[in-house]
XYZ file of C-alpha atoms in Angstrom:
718
model
C 0.422 -0.366 0.182
C 1.333 3.398 -1.152
C 1.946 6.087 1.709
C 3.045 9.464 1.214
C 4.158 12.175 3.645
C 2.133 15.346 2.611
C 3.692 18.774 3.906
C 1.126 21.555 4.830
C 1.466 25.354 4.763
C 1.258 25.663 8.372
C 3.545 25.775 11.437
C 3.896 22.105 12.287
C 6.950 20.657 13.052
C 6.572 17.745 10.376
C 4.467 16.272 7.094
C 1.857 13.968 7.818
C 1.285 10.642 6.440
C -1.452 9.738 4.200
C -2.779 6.144 2.214
C -2.982 6.662 -1.654
C -6.422 5.721 -2.686
C -6.209 3.246 -5.958
C -7.380 5.742 -8.353
C -4.501 8.193 -7.626
C -0.597 7.971 -8.865
C 1.352 10.561 -6.920
C 4.841 11.357 -6.875
C 7.009 13.634 -5.170
C 6.450 17.659 -5.270
C 2.650 17.137 -6.306
C 0.323 19.233 -4.944
C -2.835 17.853 -2.998
C -5.749 17.855 -1.146
C -5.796 15.963 2.226
C -8.269 15.828 5.199
C -7.047 17.418 8.456
C -9.376 17.633 11.090
C -12.970 18.162 10.153
C -11.537 20.131 6.990
C -9.567 19.640 3.787
C -6.088 21.551 3.234
C -3.633 21.691 0.583
C -0.495 20.187 0.474
C 2.276 18.868 -0.815
C 3.871 15.395 -1.363
C 7.609 15.267 0.254
C 7.612 11.800 0.526
C 6.348 8.858 -1.005
C 6.755 5.267 0.847
C 5.336 2.141 -1.613
C 5.656 -0.854 1.184
C 3.982 0.730 4.180
C 1.161 0.079 6.111
C -1.614 2.555 5.650
C -4.362 0.513 7.227
C -5.144 3.888 9.995
C -4.655 6.708 7.550
C -6.918 9.070 5.769
C -6.564 9.047 2.367
C -5.787 11.426 -0.077
C -8.393 12.999 -1.403
C -6.762 14.358 -4.494
C -4.391 15.666 -6.879
C -4.337 19.027 -8.241
C -3.435 19.209 -11.672
C -0.614 22.244 -10.847
C 3.114 21.009 -12.313
C 4.449 19.588 -9.065
C 6.998 21.564 -7.209
C 11.019 20.295 -8.339
C 13.488 18.788 -6.668
C 15.828 22.042 -6.270
C 12.379 23.738 -4.666
C 11.537 21.116 -2.307
C 15.360 21.261 -1.226
C 14.547 25.079 -1.034
C 12.285 24.832 1.302
C 13.527 22.201 3.680
C 17.163 24.664 3.366
C 15.330 27.683 4.435
C 13.021 26.235 7.291
C 16.550 25.049 8.724
C 18.287 28.226 8.200
C 15.615 30.697 9.388
C 14.516 28.292 12.514
C 11.001 27.757 11.688
C 9.297 25.009 10.818
C 9.442 23.793 6.860
C 5.509 24.214 6.381
C 5.658 28.301 6.788
C 8.240 28.453 4.234
C 5.825 26.323 2.363
C 2.731 29.018 2.898
C 4.815 31.403 1.169
C 4.880 29.588 -1.777
C 1.343 28.148 -2.256
C -0.033 31.995 -1.389
C -2.711 31.345 -4.083
C -4.296 28.705 -4.253
C -6.839 29.615 -6.768
C -3.816 29.051 -9.242
C -3.624 25.531 -8.467
C -7.087 24.201 -10.817
C -8.218 25.229 -14.033
C -9.858 28.058 -14.893
C -11.421 30.863 -14.308
C -12.925 30.557 -17.910
C -14.698 34.037 -19.967
C -17.197 33.171 -22.963
C -16.862 34.958 -25.933
C -18.721 35.517 -29.164
C -17.187 35.226 -32.407
C -18.749 35.230 -36.091
C -18.997 31.685 -37.721
C -18.749 33.119 -41.251
C -22.250 31.857 -41.670
C -24.852 35.259 -43.292
C -27.685 35.229 -41.970
C -30.678 35.856 -44.181
C -31.937 39.189 -42.727
C -28.796 41.120 -42.972
C -29.324 45.048 -41.603
C -26.671 47.402 -40.426
C -27.378 46.311 -36.744
C -26.570 42.841 -37.647
C -23.451 43.526 -39.988
C -21.782 45.831 -37.205
C -22.397 43.254 -34.926
C -20.311 40.708 -37.426
C -17.841 43.045 -38.377
C -16.630 43.758 -34.208
C -16.838 39.730 -33.852
C -14.029 38.595 -36.653
C -11.954 38.234 -33.106
C -13.514 36.444 -29.604
C -15.376 39.117 -27.843
C -17.528 38.717 -24.444
C -21.136 39.431 -25.270
C -21.445 42.734 -23.055
C -18.424 44.031 -24.422
C -19.550 42.940 -28.024
C -23.255 44.580 -28.183
C -21.500 47.505 -26.379
C -18.833 47.842 -29.230
C -21.671 47.724 -31.952
C -24.456 50.589 -30.406
C -26.945 47.481 -29.998
C -28.333 45.569 -27.353
C -27.324 42.392 -26.194
C -30.721 41.085 -27.773
C -29.690 41.024 -31.370
C -26.837 39.241 -30.329
C -28.561 36.885 -28.749
C -30.558 36.319 -31.801
C -27.216 36.141 -34.045
C -26.237 33.510 -31.564
C -29.488 30.903 -32.537
C -28.995 31.643 -36.164
C -25.341 30.057 -36.196
C -23.758 33.377 -37.422
C -22.471 33.677 -33.782
C -20.702 31.058 -31.367
C -19.818 30.939 -28.217
C -16.694 29.576 -27.143
C -14.317 29.203 -23.763
C -11.621 30.485 -22.888
C -9.220 30.833 -20.065
C -9.030 34.355 -18.117
C -5.529 33.769 -17.273
C -3.917 33.940 -20.770
C 0.160 33.635 -21.304
C 2.608 36.128 -21.354
C 3.676 37.230 -24.210
C 7.153 35.653 -24.877
C 9.835 37.748 -24.995
C 12.071 38.451 -28.054
C 15.436 38.806 -27.226
C 17.016 39.314 -30.904
C 15.424 42.853 -30.926
C 17.829 45.933 -31.449
C 19.743 47.023 -27.804
C 21.099 50.110 -26.862
C 24.865 50.381 -27.634
C 26.975 48.992 -24.466
C 30.362 50.240 -23.485
C 33.394 48.028 -23.563
C 33.126 46.686 -20.179
C 29.133 46.617 -20.018
C 29.305 44.226 -22.805
C 31.784 42.605 -21.355
C 30.425 41.871 -18.119
C 26.942 40.702 -19.745
C 28.945 38.543 -22.013
C 30.625 37.324 -18.421
C 26.904 36.858 -16.941
C 25.401 35.002 -19.647
C 28.262 32.810 -20.441
C 27.500 31.126 -17.260
C 24.227 30.988 -17.872
C 24.414 29.506 -21.240
C 26.410 26.509 -19.345
C 24.592 25.697 -16.397
C 25.465 25.134 -13.006
C 25.679 27.712 -10.285
C 27.875 30.635 -10.937
C 27.504 34.142 -8.178
C 28.253 37.597 -9.682
C 29.147 40.491 -7.859
C 28.131 43.323 -10.544
C 30.436 46.336 -8.799
C 28.635 49.400 -10.482
C 29.089 53.049 -9.146
C 25.552 55.044 -9.761
C 24.966 55.847 -13.074
C 26.877 53.337 -15.023
C 24.554 51.352 -16.342
C 23.942 48.480 -14.616
C 20.192 47.611 -16.620
C 21.707 47.696 -19.430
C 23.939 44.698 -18.590
C 21.320 43.097 -17.002
C 19.073 43.224 -19.983
C 22.193 41.963 -22.508
C 22.637 39.147 -19.964
C 19.184 38.007 -20.043
C 18.821 38.692 -23.827
C 21.994 36.528 -24.744
C 21.242 33.742 -22.101
C 17.481 33.396 -23.702
C 18.995 32.836 -26.958
C 21.028 30.174 -25.787
C 18.568 28.260 -23.196
C 15.003 30.000 -24.948
C 12.858 27.406 -22.021
C 14.561 28.962 -19.268
C 13.087 31.640 -17.302
C 14.645 34.226 -15.216
C 13.706 36.181 -11.493
C 14.411 40.160 -11.196
C 14.383 40.907 -7.489
C 13.564 45.154 -6.508
C 14.486 46.294 -3.232
C 10.840 48.906 -3.955
C 7.484 48.280 -5.195
C 8.095 52.012 -7.194
C 11.153 50.763 -8.762
C 8.877 47.824 -10.519
C 7.169 50.129 -13.788
C 10.404 51.768 -14.330
C 12.570 48.587 -15.061
C 9.119 46.855 -16.740
C 8.731 49.123 -19.047
C 12.757 48.935 -20.347
C 12.229 44.928 -20.111
C 9.180 45.598 -22.241
C 11.098 47.661 -24.658
C 14.031 45.254 -25.441
C 12.208 41.735 -25.752
C 8.948 43.405 -27.063
C 6.602 41.627 -24.433
C 5.969 42.829 -20.951
C 7.390 40.625 -18.073
C 5.469 39.067 -15.159
C 4.958 41.426 -11.983
C 5.165 40.210 -8.225
C 4.775 42.543 -5.893
C 1.884 43.421 -3.453
C 0.315 46.310 -5.014
C -0.832 43.692 -8.276
C -4.731 42.557 -7.539
C -5.649 38.732 -6.509
C -6.520 37.813 -10.308
C -2.508 39.209 -11.510
C -0.715 37.130 -8.709
C -2.858 33.638 -9.440
C -2.006 34.339 -13.441
C 1.753 34.929 -12.511
C 1.824 32.266 -10.123
C 0.161 29.618 -12.804
C 2.379 30.805 -15.608
C 5.556 30.356 -13.194
C 4.295 27.117 -12.156
C 3.836 26.458 -15.921
C 6.961 27.381 -17.169
C 5.593 29.554 -19.593
C 6.377 33.513 -17.633
C 9.785 33.544 -19.224
C 10.757 37.061 -17.452
C 9.537 37.845 -13.903
C 10.488 40.930 -12.143
C 9.189 41.228 -8.791
C 9.629 42.615 -4.899
C 11.386 39.793 -2.041
C 8.696 37.002 -2.148
C 8.867 36.621 -6.084
C 11.646 34.462 -4.538
C 9.246 31.846 -3.436
C 7.213 31.316 -7.222
C 7.547 27.710 -7.864
C 9.542 28.060 -10.817
C 9.886 25.366 -13.086
C 13.086 26.184 -15.246
C 15.008 28.841 -13.095
C 18.221 29.923 -14.673
C 19.409 33.464 -13.489
C 18.429 35.324 -10.915
C 18.945 39.437 -11.021
C 19.004 41.165 -7.727
C 19.616 44.630 -7.942
C 20.432 47.403 -5.897
C 21.488 44.153 -2.983
C 22.426 45.631 -0.174
C 19.037 47.328 0.236
C 17.622 46.901 3.066
C 14.009 46.208 2.362
C 15.428 43.153 1.106
C 14.639 42.236 4.661
C 11.551 40.527 6.140
C 11.047 41.933 9.330
C 7.847 39.974 10.648
C 6.199 36.627 10.111
C 8.770 34.276 7.501
C 12.164 36.922 8.685
C 14.074 36.135 5.861
C 17.061 38.371 4.024
C 16.412 37.666 -0.201
C 19.737 38.426 -0.748
C 20.633 35.397 1.113
C 17.751 33.301 -0.138
C 18.534 33.948 -3.213
C 21.992 32.853 -3.439
C 20.198 30.049 -1.742
C 17.733 29.019 -4.074
C 20.530 29.632 -7.327
C 22.545 27.004 -5.692
C 19.654 24.529 -5.638
C 18.705 25.722 -9.154
C 22.448 25.477 -10.618
C 21.066 29.111 -12.043
C 23.282 31.857 -11.906
C 22.997 34.773 -9.865
C 24.038 38.452 -9.864
C 24.306 41.019 -6.853
C 24.458 44.157 -8.384
C 25.030 47.551 -6.633
C 26.597 50.965 -6.349
C 27.470 50.455 -2.910
C 27.969 46.442 -2.284
C 26.613 44.801 0.953
C 29.984 43.606 3.346
C 28.523 40.368 3.305
C 28.554 40.577 -0.728
C 32.594 42.414 -0.384
C 33.967 39.475 1.720
C 32.286 36.714 -0.920
C 33.963 38.740 -3.701
C 37.434 39.790 -1.836
C 37.182 35.533 -0.524
C 36.221 34.548 -4.623
C 33.121 32.543 -3.447
C 31.734 35.060 -5.756
C 33.404 36.745 -9.661
C 33.163 40.633 -9.302
C 32.706 42.601 -12.760
C 33.185 45.835 -12.217
C 31.655 49.116 -13.895
C 34.204 51.674 -12.049
C 32.561 54.820 -14.256
C 29.478 56.367 -15.679
C 27.855 55.595 -19.131
C 28.639 58.469 -21.602
C 29.655 61.390 -20.889
C 28.217 62.127 -18.003
C 30.741 62.256 -13.873
C 30.325 61.285 -10.905
C 29.393 64.048 -8.300
C 31.671 66.365 -6.109
C 30.481 65.767 -2.519
C 30.860 68.279 -0.093
C 30.475 68.124 3.521
C 28.997 71.765 5.417
C 29.820 71.738 9.469
C 26.994 72.358 10.887
C 28.873 73.618 13.776
C 30.895 76.241 11.924
C 27.701 77.200 9.152
C 24.634 76.728 11.607
C 20.940 77.476 10.255
C 18.953 80.424 11.739
C 16.917 80.012 13.986
C 14.462 77.886 13.621
C 15.502 76.127 10.392
C 17.112 73.701 9.376
C 19.152 74.466 5.805
C 22.799 75.882 6.306
C 23.334 79.165 4.803
C 25.863 77.614 2.566
C 22.845 74.933 1.296
C 20.606 78.022 0.783
C 22.943 80.080 -1.291
C 24.255 76.793 -3.574
C 20.429 76.168 -4.348
C 19.788 79.996 -5.337
C 23.263 79.113 -7.811
C 21.082 76.029 -8.972
C 17.768 77.199 -9.718
C 19.582 80.448 -11.227
C 20.739 77.974 -13.896
C 17.460 76.259 -14.530
C 18.827 72.996 -12.921
C 16.640 71.227 -10.536
C 17.294 70.634 -6.682
C 16.921 67.573 -4.555
C 16.796 67.997 -0.582
C 16.962 64.814 0.929
C 15.835 63.811 4.611
C 14.719 60.518 5.623
C 11.635 61.010 7.763
C 8.403 61.700 6.689
C 6.026 64.173 7.781
C 6.635 67.856 9.608
C 8.226 66.884 12.827
C 9.278 63.570 14.291
C 8.705 64.153 17.877
C 5.530 66.404 19.169
C 5.668 67.349 23.482
C 4.393 69.689 25.921
C 6.796 72.935 26.321
C 4.550 72.712 29.594
C 5.311 69.282 31.497
C 7.086 67.484 29.083
C 4.824 64.841 27.584
C 5.350 63.205 24.483
C 2.704 62.508 22.606
C 2.616 58.374 22.107
C 1.070 56.053 20.155
C -1.812 54.033 22.617
C -0.159 50.643 23.640
C 3.316 51.217 22.010
C 6.473 52.850 22.763
C 6.721 54.412 19.038
C 6.364 58.439 18.883
C 4.005 60.439 17.026
C 4.947 61.898 14.075
C 3.390 65.728 12.994
C 1.501 65.944 9.699
C 1.361 69.089 9.342
C -0.758 69.020 6.138
C -3.470 66.881 7.794
C -3.324 68.499 11.105
C -2.754 64.778 12.235
C -0.332 62.913 14.626
C 0.792 59.498 13.090
C 2.691 56.684 13.980
C 4.784 55.160 11.300
C 5.144 51.859 12.942
C 1.041 50.306 13.813
C -0.508 52.943 11.288
C -2.589 54.674 14.711
C -3.533 58.161 13.848
C -5.308 60.889 15.600
C -6.133 64.595 15.222
C -3.354 66.596 17.111
C -5.491 67.946 19.852
C -5.553 71.736 21.342
C -4.305 71.057 24.779
C -1.683 68.860 26.162
C -3.784 65.488 27.708
C -1.489 65.262 29.992
C -1.657 69.273 31.723
C -4.205 70.020 30.064
C -2.073 73.515 29.049
C -3.769 75.138 26.093
C -1.232 75.620 23.131
C 1.343 74.108 25.047
C 2.139 71.204 22.556
C 5.477 72.109 20.083
C 6.930 70.438 17.152
C 10.517 69.191 17.641
C 12.727 68.424 14.758
C 12.189 68.542 10.699
C 10.317 66.189 8.765
C 10.226 66.406 4.776
C 6.968 68.464 5.136
C 8.898 70.809 7.952
C 11.897 71.106 5.422
C 9.422 71.964 2.260
C 7.888 74.689 4.443
C 10.942 76.783 4.987
C 11.908 75.987 1.117
C 8.687 77.581 0.174
C 9.553 80.512 1.915
C 13.114 80.950 1.111
C 12.091 80.603 -2.894
C 8.512 81.070 -3.161
C 8.315 80.825 -6.998
C 9.842 77.662 -7.433
C 8.096 74.561 -8.315
C 8.479 72.683 -4.531
C 7.331 69.436 -3.971
C 7.961 66.249 -1.586
C 8.402 62.587 -2.524
C 7.630 60.053 -0.138
C 5.379 56.772 1.345
C 2.403 59.954 2.023
C 2.489 61.474 -0.956
C 3.144 58.728 -3.559
C 1.666 56.400 -2.117
C 1.091 53.749 -5.005
C 2.960 53.083 -7.940
C 0.854 55.262 -10.568
C 1.712 58.468 -8.097
C 5.440 57.323 -7.884
C 5.145 57.428 -11.938
C 3.696 60.513 -12.415
C 5.789 62.347 -9.882
C 8.687 60.890 -11.546
C 8.281 62.324 -15.135
C 6.982 65.630 -14.018
C 10.608 66.049 -12.242
C 12.435 63.953 -15.763
C 9.941 67.000 -17.240
C 11.842 69.606 -15.347
C 7.819 70.704 -13.830
C 9.620 70.574 -10.472
C 12.514 72.627 -9.063
C 12.776 71.317 -5.887
C 12.022 67.733 -4.698
C 12.355 67.326 -1.093
C 12.538 63.011 -0.447
C 12.773 60.153 1.922
C 14.734 57.891 0.917
C 12.563 56.316 -1.757
C 14.218 59.227 -3.930
C 17.678 57.499 -3.744
C 16.778 54.621 -5.055
C 17.082 54.044 -9.095
C 15.947 57.219 -10.495
C 17.559 59.297 -13.192
C 16.900 63.154 -13.191
C 18.803 64.173 -16.097
C 18.857 68.037 -15.128
C 19.090 66.924 -11.308
C 22.551 68.642 -10.369
C 22.173 69.755 -7.061
C 22.100 67.397 -3.797
C 21.652 68.354 -0.501
C 21.482 65.824 2.481
C 19.388 67.735 5.010
C 20.836 65.584 7.788
C 23.620 62.855 7.612
C 23.336 62.138 11.359
C 20.324 60.310 11.630
C 21.954 56.801 9.981
C 24.402 57.134 12.443
C 22.779 56.824 15.629
C 21.586 53.994 18.239
C 23.040 50.804 18.244
C 23.423 49.301 14.762
C 26.064 47.592 13.941
C 25.659 48.623 9.902
C 25.143 51.962 11.486
C 28.282 53.297 9.236
C 27.466 51.239 6.573
C 23.801 52.005 5.914
C 24.555 55.730 6.063
C 27.874 55.406 3.745
C 24.715 53.815 1.386
C 22.121 55.692 1.907
C 24.153 58.928 1.201
C 26.088 57.399 -1.440
C 23.095 56.623 -3.567
C 21.237 59.683 -3.119
C 24.523 61.920 -4.022
C 24.661 59.814 -6.886
C 21.178 61.193 -8.676
C 23.099 64.406 -9.156
C 24.883 64.793 -12.731
C 23.840 61.679 -14.192
C 23.481 63.291 -18.254
C 25.753 66.022 -19.520
C 26.052 68.568 -16.633
C 28.415 68.626 -13.611
C 26.221 67.692 -10.108
C 27.518 68.343 -6.407
C 26.340 66.802 -3.649
C 26.162 69.331 -0.312
C 25.590 67.153 3.542
C 24.949 68.427 6.162
C 26.181 67.127 9.686
C 27.655 67.858 13.029
C 30.392 64.864 12.657
C 32.499 66.284 9.758
C 35.213 63.720 10.851
C 33.153 60.532 10.597
C 34.730 58.047 8.643
C 31.645 57.196 6.244
C 31.383 61.279 5.497
C 35.208 61.392 4.614
C 34.918 58.422 2.511
C 32.428 59.751 0.495
C 34.242 63.403 0.191
C 37.013 61.349 -0.564
C 35.504 58.850 -3.330
C 37.415 56.386 -1.384
C 34.554 53.348 -0.774
C 37.675 51.156 -0.438
C 39.100 52.795 2.535
C 35.812 53.241 4.556
C 34.925 49.621 3.760
C 38.501 49.138 5.005
C 38.081 50.868 8.189
C 34.598 49.298 8.779
C 35.783 45.643 7.978
C 38.531 46.271 10.480
C 36.091 47.362 13.646
C 33.653 44.594 12.472
C 36.382 41.528 12.666
C 37.775 43.276 15.666
C 34.579 42.351 17.578
C 32.953 39.406 15.722
C 29.969 41.227 13.911
C 28.925 40.553 10.507
C 30.021 39.380 8.058
C 33.284 38.370 10.485
C 30.829 36.712 12.748
C 26.897 35.432 12.735
C 24.071 36.990 14.776
C 20.284 36.238 15.602
C 17.578 37.624 18.197
C 15.152 35.776 20.106
C 12.106 38.026 20.795
C 9.365 37.508 23.241
C 5.709 39.245 23.473
C 2.847 39.240 25.351
C 0.592 41.046 26.896
C 1.573 41.389 30.504
C 4.894 42.459 32.199
C 4.507 39.108 34.286
C 4.147 36.788 31.407
C 6.455 38.750 29.056
C 8.877 38.366 32.407
C 8.246 34.451 32.745
C 8.590 33.339 29.630
C 12.002 35.252 29.278
C 13.111 33.712 32.537
C 12.064 30.113 30.975
C 14.125 30.989 28.199
C 17.342 31.784 30.134
C 16.505 28.609 32.057
C 16.880 26.629 28.536
C 20.084 28.301 27.561
C 23.366 26.412 27.344
C 26.458 26.619 26.933
C 28.082 26.488 23.474
C 32.066 27.567 22.217
C 31.955 30.645 20.394
C 28.226 31.553 21.160
C 27.283 34.599 23.355
C 23.729 35.468 24.462
C 23.230 39.001 25.752
C 19.505 39.399 27.799
C 16.950 39.268 28.455
C 16.083 43.140 27.779
C 13.275 45.511 26.639
C 14.274 46.864 23.148
C 13.675 50.287 22.446
C 10.412 49.757 21.411
C 9.630 48.091 24.206
C 5.673 47.915 23.496
C 4.227 47.653 20.679
C 0.173 47.337 19.932
C -0.116 46.390 23.217
C 2.209 43.853 23.517
C 5.471 43.636 26.170
C 8.687 42.618 24.154
C 11.618 41.203 25.298
C 14.998 40.372 23.557
C 17.819 38.361 23.175
C 21.037 39.253 21.436
C 23.349 36.354 20.051
C 26.269 36.597 18.602
C 28.647 33.948 17.741
C 31.661 32.638 15.133
C 30.883 32.019 11.581
C 31.684 28.231 12.485
C 29.213 27.593 14.497
C 25.973 26.436 13.415
C 24.008 28.951 14.827
C 21.040 27.703 13.285
C 21.445 24.513 14.941
C 22.214 26.287 17.745
C 18.911 28.496 17.960
C 16.664 24.946 16.916
C 17.967 23.567 20.139
C 17.788 26.415 22.176
C 13.980 27.174 21.646
C 13.203 23.295 21.624
C 14.095 23.599 25.179
C 10.937 25.548 26.689
C 7.874 26.123 26.171
C 5.284 29.197 26.736
C 1.636 29.604 26.857
C -0.009 30.059 23.828
C -1.148 33.285 24.716
C 3.223 34.335 24.517
C 4.842 34.507 21.152
C 8.576 33.638 20.100
C 10.161 34.049 16.870
C 13.672 33.959 16.024
C 15.237 36.218 13.734
C 18.506 35.189 12.187
C 20.939 37.789 10.627
C 18.575 41.034 11.939
C 18.530 44.138 10.580
C 16.631 45.837 12.747
C 17.043 46.049 16.283
C 14.153 48.273 17.712
């Protein structure tokens, strides 16, 4: 009797056994429906036991027509579960996010002309038959012909029209890699050739595409994909992007190059689009897929290349639910798929650089901008020597540079990675700080809407007229600047300038992003004031001045990557200037002009900064020279969270090369009423830290009201 182990997309420790009924033939990776309790669940056959005793087992209900999950995908799921210290079913749930794509349908009914001509052929009937030369829905046919639906029905009865059934989810267009491409520089062409050669040969081949801002990395991607598809026309390519806002611009570039729009996968597309993409990817018909980090978990049939653009970007880290870093998991998936992977960046992460330096990744360099464009000059403004005026935030040096730029009819970008008008609202009488309820997060003032907003939980309230703590009228004051406050100051200084804010508050969907970017590209904006969204991948030919309002923001806190992140962010935003034939410059306001990251930007000496940063991290065993993990414990009372933290402490065991700090409240000790305690764990690279965390977690139990989560390689320390 055949028995199969079925992995369910649930946080369960193992697969469940089911007997295979005689009418079914099942193999590894088949997607099936099985009973669990009183319900039917979707799962995947994870093991086959042909000679097992299944007399006491429930039978598999049915098998879906969807292609089976490949051996490489199943290996990747098992690996990710072990590495991330999470049940494999939780990883599988990321893959099975579109269960409606597993079966046939949905279908639409269309009318099409048969060629028969009825005896009574009047003008209305003629228009209908002319509009029905190609299949068209009945309602759309009547509307196109300008007639009532009854005439369409009559022609169907007469046999002049017939109804056909067609799947709603049509295949994506086939990309044509032979279409003309833009001319490449010699270094771009060499890089594309090396990538395509590896992809054509097959096997795991990791690359770092290390190119300065404006060097044309996207053109290298396009040419490498084209060459690879020519050599292996049935293979699939995945392009991962850090921000949804970048997707449409990249999609347009790929559609222009290949004559067909690629499949998309990100949170801004609807359920029907996701169903179509999932189904076409699983069938191997979606040849090029562009998406955000979760696209990594699509069930590719023949994946031969993964491109991770801006691989250094922190947006690739998922910090809730399944906690993973898409860049690292992409490398793992490429290894199981025996695929080529390209990590592209102007400011590669320390992890990627270390792998390239060790020879594990092949480094491809693009050291200069494409064409006549030059890298911008970078200067620091010491705010101790050139402070802004009272209650202002822009130094006189930056204001003068802005005036000169506007006089030359060029554009200015002001960068401040802080949304809203002010990050803190407090009472001048009693010192009370406005916080979100049941959360230790300060409320951010949004002047335009007169509301206080928690950017962590989404809580929003109207700004009160009096302090809720002491009742003082007009006692609440705004402390510090956000982009709205900078916009107000800029408007006051340059009343005739066309000024816009670029943040997730003003460009809250891809369409709004496209429209704002288009206005900037057309020169309809003089001064653009933006958060980190403005630093990623945009090309504004007339932008020649970038002003960084507060370079010190990213240097605060206990994040071991603070210096690296600051350098990456400021390098990216400075790189928006001078990307065409006009030279650009960047002015960076700071209280710490001697900081190594800022000095490296000024000198254009990235290697010196990386060397200093590497020495500092290596000395204390911080990533990438060591490993880190975090264990988060959450409960809704202090007593419950402390008891659970004590149980975790009691289960802790000594291990060579492992240090554990905590438990302690993190900076945000309460979110949405959940009290939080955290352990931070650091180990040498030789230690299997995932195995240590799994063994530790298995050693203690907590009540169902307590949440415990493990974050391997944490990026957030709040």
